[in-house]
Amino acid sequence: MTEKHLSSQFDVELSGISTRVLEMGGLVESQVAQAIYALTHFSEETSASVLEQEERVNQMEMAIDADLSTIIARRQPTARDLRLLIAISKTIGNLERVGDEAARIARTVQRLINTGVSSRLRLPVSDVSFEANLATASLRKALDAFARLDTLTALEVIKSDNEIDAEFDGLMRKLITYMMEDPRTISASIDLVFVAKAIERVGDHAKNLAEQVIYIVKGLDVRHNSPEAVESIIK
């Protein structure tokens, strides 16, 4: 078998894995959206659907990771290709954790429904929904950057993380005010704190995905750098 033929097969395998990563990304993005819908509509059925998808996400991560290990062992990739495979492995790990956060939100929704909070108390659910929209938009953009290996889009995701963090901080202040004004809201507000933190982590994972895109394209590890530093590195 010629070297060119081997290289062609390797490209096909990489393309197939990239497609599965994007499929996994679409699934966890849907999970987060459903989890927030379950929260804003207090839908037990939707929250149950999110939890049912958790196992599928876990299986996808394990299957892709196993195939990556097989490719590394069989193909003995060059440094550049190995960098891509390592980045993909980190990417699916972050996607799996996004799915975990969606499941955490779904379980919180079920707890709120079971305690009857949704029908008794006024809670800043719309603020949580706004934070979630920011985080899911970042996740979607990070997946788009991965699909096109677009470092400029990845940079936009990294920059947007500060906005998500600021929204989280503002929501914390609002929830503290709710608890101080009406002690009956304390239990439910604490649940929303965990939901807001889960959403903030989704934004963090989107940022991690964006950093992996830059690693794939530029071969540079930009973790722990400010957005301004990352911009100066890639431009």
mmCIF file of N, CA, C and O in Angstrom, residues 14-59:
data_model
loop_
_atom_site.group_PDB
_atom_site.id
_atom_site.type_symbol
_atom_site.label_atom_id
_atom_site.label_comp_id
_atom_site.label_asym_id
_atom_site.label_seq_id
_atom_site.Cartn_x
_atom_site.Cartn_y
_atom_site.Cartn_z
ATOM 1 N N LEU A 14 -9.829 10.969 10.086
ATOM 2 C CA LEU A 14 -9.893 12.235 10.817
ATOM 3 C C LEU A 14 -11.183 12.990 10.506
ATOM 4 O O LEU A 14 -11.817 13.554 11.402
ATOM 5 N N SER A 15 -11.573 12.982 9.233
ATOM 6 C CA SER A 15 -12.806 13.650 8.835
ATOM 7 C C SER A 15 -14.013 13.016 9.520
ATOM 8 O O SER A 15 -14.914 13.709 9.991
ATOM 9 N N GLY A 16 -14.004 11.679 9.595
ATOM 10 C CA GLY A 16 -15.103 10.966 10.239
ATOM 11 C C GLY A 16 -15.201 11.301 11.714
ATOM 12 O O GLY A 16 -16.300 11.506 12.247
ATOM 13 N N ILE A 17 -14.062 11.366 12.389
ATOM 14 C CA ILE A 17 -14.060 11.690 13.814
ATOM 15 C C ILE A 17 -14.513 13.134 14.038
ATOM 16 O O ILE A 17 -15.291 13.417 14.956
ATOM 17 N N SER A 18 -14.049 14.042 13.198
ATOM 18 C CA SER A 18 -14.465 15.444 13.329
ATOM 19 C C SER A 18 -15.972 15.587 13.181
ATOM 20 O O SER A 18 -16.614 16.355 13.912
ATOM 21 N N THR A 19 -16.539 14.826 12.247
ATOM 22 C CA THR A 19 -17.991 14.858 12.053
ATOM 23 C C THR A 19 -18.714 14.367 13.300
ATOM 24 O O THR A 19 -19.726 14.941 13.727
ATOM 25 N N ARG A 20 -18.184 13.314 13.925
ATOM 26 C CA ARG A 20 -18.805 12.780 15.147
ATOM 27 C C ARG A 20 -18.662 13.752 16.318
ATOM 28 O O ARG A 20 -19.559 13.845 17.160
ATOM 29 N N VAL A 21 -17.546 14.478 16.367
ATOM 30 C CA VAL A 21 -17.380 15.492 17.416
ATOM 31 C C VAL A 21 -18.448 16.570 17.273
ATOM 32 O O VAL A 21 -19.070 16.990 18.258
ATOM 33 N N LEU A 22 -18.687 17.002 16.043
ATOM 34 C CA LEU A 22 -19.710 18.020 15.800
ATOM 35 C C LEU A 22 -21.099 17.483 16.121
ATOM 36 O O LEU A 22 -21.961 18.215 16.618
ATOM 37 N N GLU A 23 -21.330 16.203 15.835
ATOM 38 C CA GLU A 23 -22.611 15.583 16.185
ATOM 39 C C GLU A 23 -22.795 15.577 17.703
ATOM 40 O O GLU A 23 -23.872 15.898 18.223
ATOM 41 N N MET A 24 -21.731 15.231 18.411
ATOM 42 C CA MET A 24 -21.768 15.246 19.873
ATOM 43 C C MET A 24 -22.004 16.667 20.378
ATOM 44 O O MET A 24 -22.781 16.895 21.315
ATOM 45 N N GLY A 25 -21.347 17.629 19.744
ATOM 46 C CA GLY A 25 -21.536 19.018 20.130
ATOM 47 C C GLY A 25 -22.963 19.487 19.929
ATOM 48 O O GLY A 25 -23.527 20.196 20.779
ATOM 49 N N GLY A 26 -23.568 19.075 18.820
ATOM 50 C CA GLY A 26 -24.961 19.424 18.578
ATOM 51 C C GLY A 26 -25.887 18.835 19.619
ATOM 52 O O GLY A 26 -26.863 19.484 20.040
ATOM 53 N N LEU A 27 -25.572 17.630 20.054
ATOM 54 C CA LEU A 27 -26.403 16.967 21.055
ATOM 55 C C LEU A 27 -26.327 17.688 22.399
ATOM 56 O O LEU A 27 -27.360 17.935 23.038
ATOM 57 N N VAL A 28 -25.118 18.045 22.841
ATOM 58 C CA VAL A 28 -25.009 18.706 24.150
ATOM 59 C C VAL A 28 -25.563 20.131 24.086
ATOM 60 O O VAL A 28 -26.124 20.631 25.073
ATOM 61 N N GLU A 29 -25.433 20.775 22.933
ATOM 62 C CA GLU A 29 -26.043 22.101 22.777
ATOM 63 C C GLU A 29 -27.562 21.996 22.931
ATOM 64 O O GLU A 29 -28.193 22.825 23.601
ATOM 65 N N SER A 30 -28.130 20.958 22.326
ATOM 66 C CA SER A 30 -29.576 20.718 22.460
ATOM 67 C C SER A 30 -29.941 20.406 23.903
ATOM 68 O O SER A 30 -30.985 20.857 24.397
ATOM 69 N N GLN A 31 -29.092 19.646 24.584
ATOM 70 C CA GLN A 31 -29.335 19.334 25.993
ATOM 71 C C GLN A 31 -29.439 20.600 26.844
ATOM 72 O O GLN A 31 -30.341 20.728 27.671
ATOM 73 N N VAL A 32 -28.503 21.516 26.646
ATOM 74 C CA VAL A 32 -28.515 22.752 27.425
ATOM 75 C C VAL A 32 -29.778 23.555 27.121
ATOM 76 O O VAL A 32 -30.450 24.057 28.037
ATOM 77 N N ALA A 33 -30.117 23.668 25.838
ATOM 78 C CA ALA A 33 -31.308 24.418 25.455
ATOM 79 C C ALA A 33 -32.570 23.809 26.072
ATOM 80 O O ALA A 33 -33.449 24.515 26.579
ATOM 81 N N GLN A 34 -32.646 22.479 26.052
ATOM 82 C CA GLN A 34 -33.798 21.796 26.643
ATOM 83 C C GLN A 34 -33.840 21.989 28.159
ATOM 84 O O GLN A 34 -34.923 22.146 28.743
ATOM 85 N N ALA A 35 -32.670 21.953 28.783
ATOM 86 C CA ALA A 35 -32.617 22.131 30.239
ATOM 87 C C ALA A 35 -33.132 23.514 30.636
ATOM 88 O O ALA A 35 -33.873 23.650 31.619
ATOM 89 N N ILE A 36 -32.777 24.526 29.853
ATOM 90 C CA ILE A 36 -33.248 25.880 30.153
ATOM 91 C C ILE A 36 -34.736 26.004 29.840
ATOM 92 O O ILE A 36 -35.484 26.678 30.574
ATOM 93 N N TYR A 37 -35.182 25.360 28.787
ATOM 94 C CA TYR A 37 -36.630 25.346 28.498
ATOM 95 C C TYR A 37 -37.383 24.701 29.665
ATOM 96 O O TYR A 37 -38.427 25.194 30.094
ATOM 97 N N ALA A 38 -36.834 23.605 30.170
ATOM 98 C CA ALA A 38 -37.466 22.921 31.306
ATOM 99 C C ALA A 38 -37.552 23.846 32.507
ATOM 100 O O ALA A 38 -38.555 23.850 33.231
ATOM 101 N N LEU A 39 -36.507 24.665 32.703
ATOM 102 C CA LEU A 39 -36.504 25.596 33.832
ATOM 103 C C LEU A 39 -37.528 26.719 33.644
ATOM 104 O O LEU A 39 -38.295 27.027 34.554
ATOM 105 N N THR A 40 -37.528 27.333 32.477
ATOM 106 C CA THR A 40 -38.409 28.483 32.252
ATOM 107 C C THR A 40 -39.877 28.078 32.159
ATOM 108 O O THR A 40 -40.763 28.891 32.423
ATOM 109 N N HIS A 41 -40.139 26.821 31.787
ATOM 110 C CA HIS A 41 -41.525 26.351 31.674
ATOM 111 C C HIS A 41 -41.882 25.346 32.774
ATOM 112 O O HIS A 41 -42.992 24.812 32.778
ATOM 113 N N PHE A 42 -40.934 25.086 33.658
ATOM 114 C CA PHE A 42 -41.107 24.080 34.713
ATOM 115 C C PHE A 42 -41.708 22.798 34.130
ATOM 116 O O PHE A 42 -42.749 22.300 34.577
ATOM 117 N N SER A 43 -40.994 22.284 33.109
ATOM 118 C CA SER A 43 -41.448 21.095 32.376
ATOM 119 C C SER A 43 -40.717 19.854 32.868
ATOM 120 O O SER A 43 -39.520 19.682 32.611
ATOM 121 N N GLU A 44 -41.426 19.003 33.547
ATOM 122 C CA GLU A 44 -40.824 17.753 34.026
ATOM 123 C C GLU A 44 -40.489 16.831 32.867
ATOM 124 O O GLU A 44 -39.473 16.128 32.884
ATOM 125 N N GLU A 45 -41.341 16.836 31.842
ATOM 126 C CA GLU A 45 -41.108 15.973 30.676
ATOM 127 C C GLU A 45 -39.815 16.349 29.962
ATOM 128 O O GLU A 45 -39.020 15.471 29.594
ATOM 129 N N THR A 46 -39.581 17.650 29.784
ATOM 130 C CA THR A 46 -38.363 18.089 29.101
ATOM 131 C C THR A 46 -37.125 17.806 29.940
ATOM 132 O O THR A 46 -36.081 17.398 29.410
ATOM 133 N N SER A 47 -37.219 18.002 31.238
ATOM 134 C CA SER A 47 -36.072 17.713 32.103
ATOM 135 C C SER A 47 -35.730 16.229 32.067
ATOM 136 O O SER A 47 -34.554 15.847 32.069
ATOM 137 N N ALA A 48 -36.749 15.384 31.993
ATOM 138 C CA ALA A 48 -36.513 13.943 31.902
ATOM 139 C C ALA A 48 -35.819 13.592 30.586
ATOM 140 O O ALA A 48 -34.941 12.715 30.537
ATOM 141 N N SER A 49 -36.183 14.294 29.504
ATOM 142 C CA SER A 49 -35.557 14.060 28.203
ATOM 143 C C SER A 49 -34.072 14.399 28.240
ATOM 144 O O SER A 49 -33.242 13.691 27.648
ATOM 145 N N VAL A 50 -33.724 15.479 28.936
ATOM 146 C CA VAL A 50 -32.316 15.867 29.070
ATOM 147 C C VAL A 50 -31.522 14.762 29.757
ATOM 148 O O VAL A 50 -30.418 14.403 29.330
ATOM 149 N N LEU A 51 -32.083 14.213 30.815
ATOM 150 C CA LEU A 51 -31.396 13.164 31.574
ATOM 151 C C LEU A 51 -31.263 11.879 30.762
ATOM 152 O O LEU A 51 -30.266 11.157 30.882
ATOM 153 N N GLU A 52 -32.245 11.609 29.914
ATOM 154 C CA GLU A 52 -32.169 10.415 29.067
ATOM 155 C C GLU A 52 -31.027 10.511 28.056
ATOM 156 O O GLU A 52 -30.425 9.502 27.690
ATOM 157 N N GLN A 53 -30.731 11.727 27.614
ATOM 158 C CA GLN A 53 -29.665 11.924 26.622
ATOM 159 C C GLN A 53 -28.265 11.862 27.230
ATOM 160 O O GLN A 53 -27.281 11.728 26.502
ATOM 161 N N GLU A 54 -28.189 11.949 28.552
ATOM 162 C CA GLU A 54 -26.873 11.992 29.212
ATOM 163 C C GLU A 54 -26.049 10.739 28.900
ATOM 164 O O GLU A 54 -24.854 10.822 28.611
ATOM 165 N N GLU A 55 -26.685 9.588 28.938
ATOM 166 C CA GLU A 55 -25.967 8.340 28.686
ATOM 167 C C GLU A 55 -25.450 8.285 27.250
ATOM 168 O O GLU A 55 -24.339 7.801 26.996
ATOM 169 N N ARG A 56 -26.231 8.797 26.315
ATOM 170 C CA ARG A 56 -25.795 8.815 24.912
ATOM 171 C C ARG A 56 -24.554 9.684 24.743
ATOM 172 O O ARG A 56 -23.613 9.312 24.026
ATOM 173 N N VAL A 57 -24.532 10.826 25.400
ATOM 174 C CA VAL A 57 -23.362 11.709 25.335
ATOM 175 C C VAL A 57 -22.136 11.003 25.905
ATOM 176 O O VAL A 57 -21.046 11.041 25.323
ATOM 177 N N ASN A 58 -22.303 10.336 27.035
ATOM 178 C CA ASN A 58 -21.187 9.615 27.655
ATOM 179 C C ASN A 58 -20.647 8.519 26.731
ATOM 180 O O ASN A 58 -19.430 8.340 26.603
ATOM 181 N N GLN A 59 -21.558 7.803 26.085
ATOM 182 C CA GLN A 59 -21.143 6.735 25.174
ATOM 183 C C GLN A 59 -20.416 7.294 23.959
ATOM 184 O O GLN A 59 -19.442 6.704 23.472
#
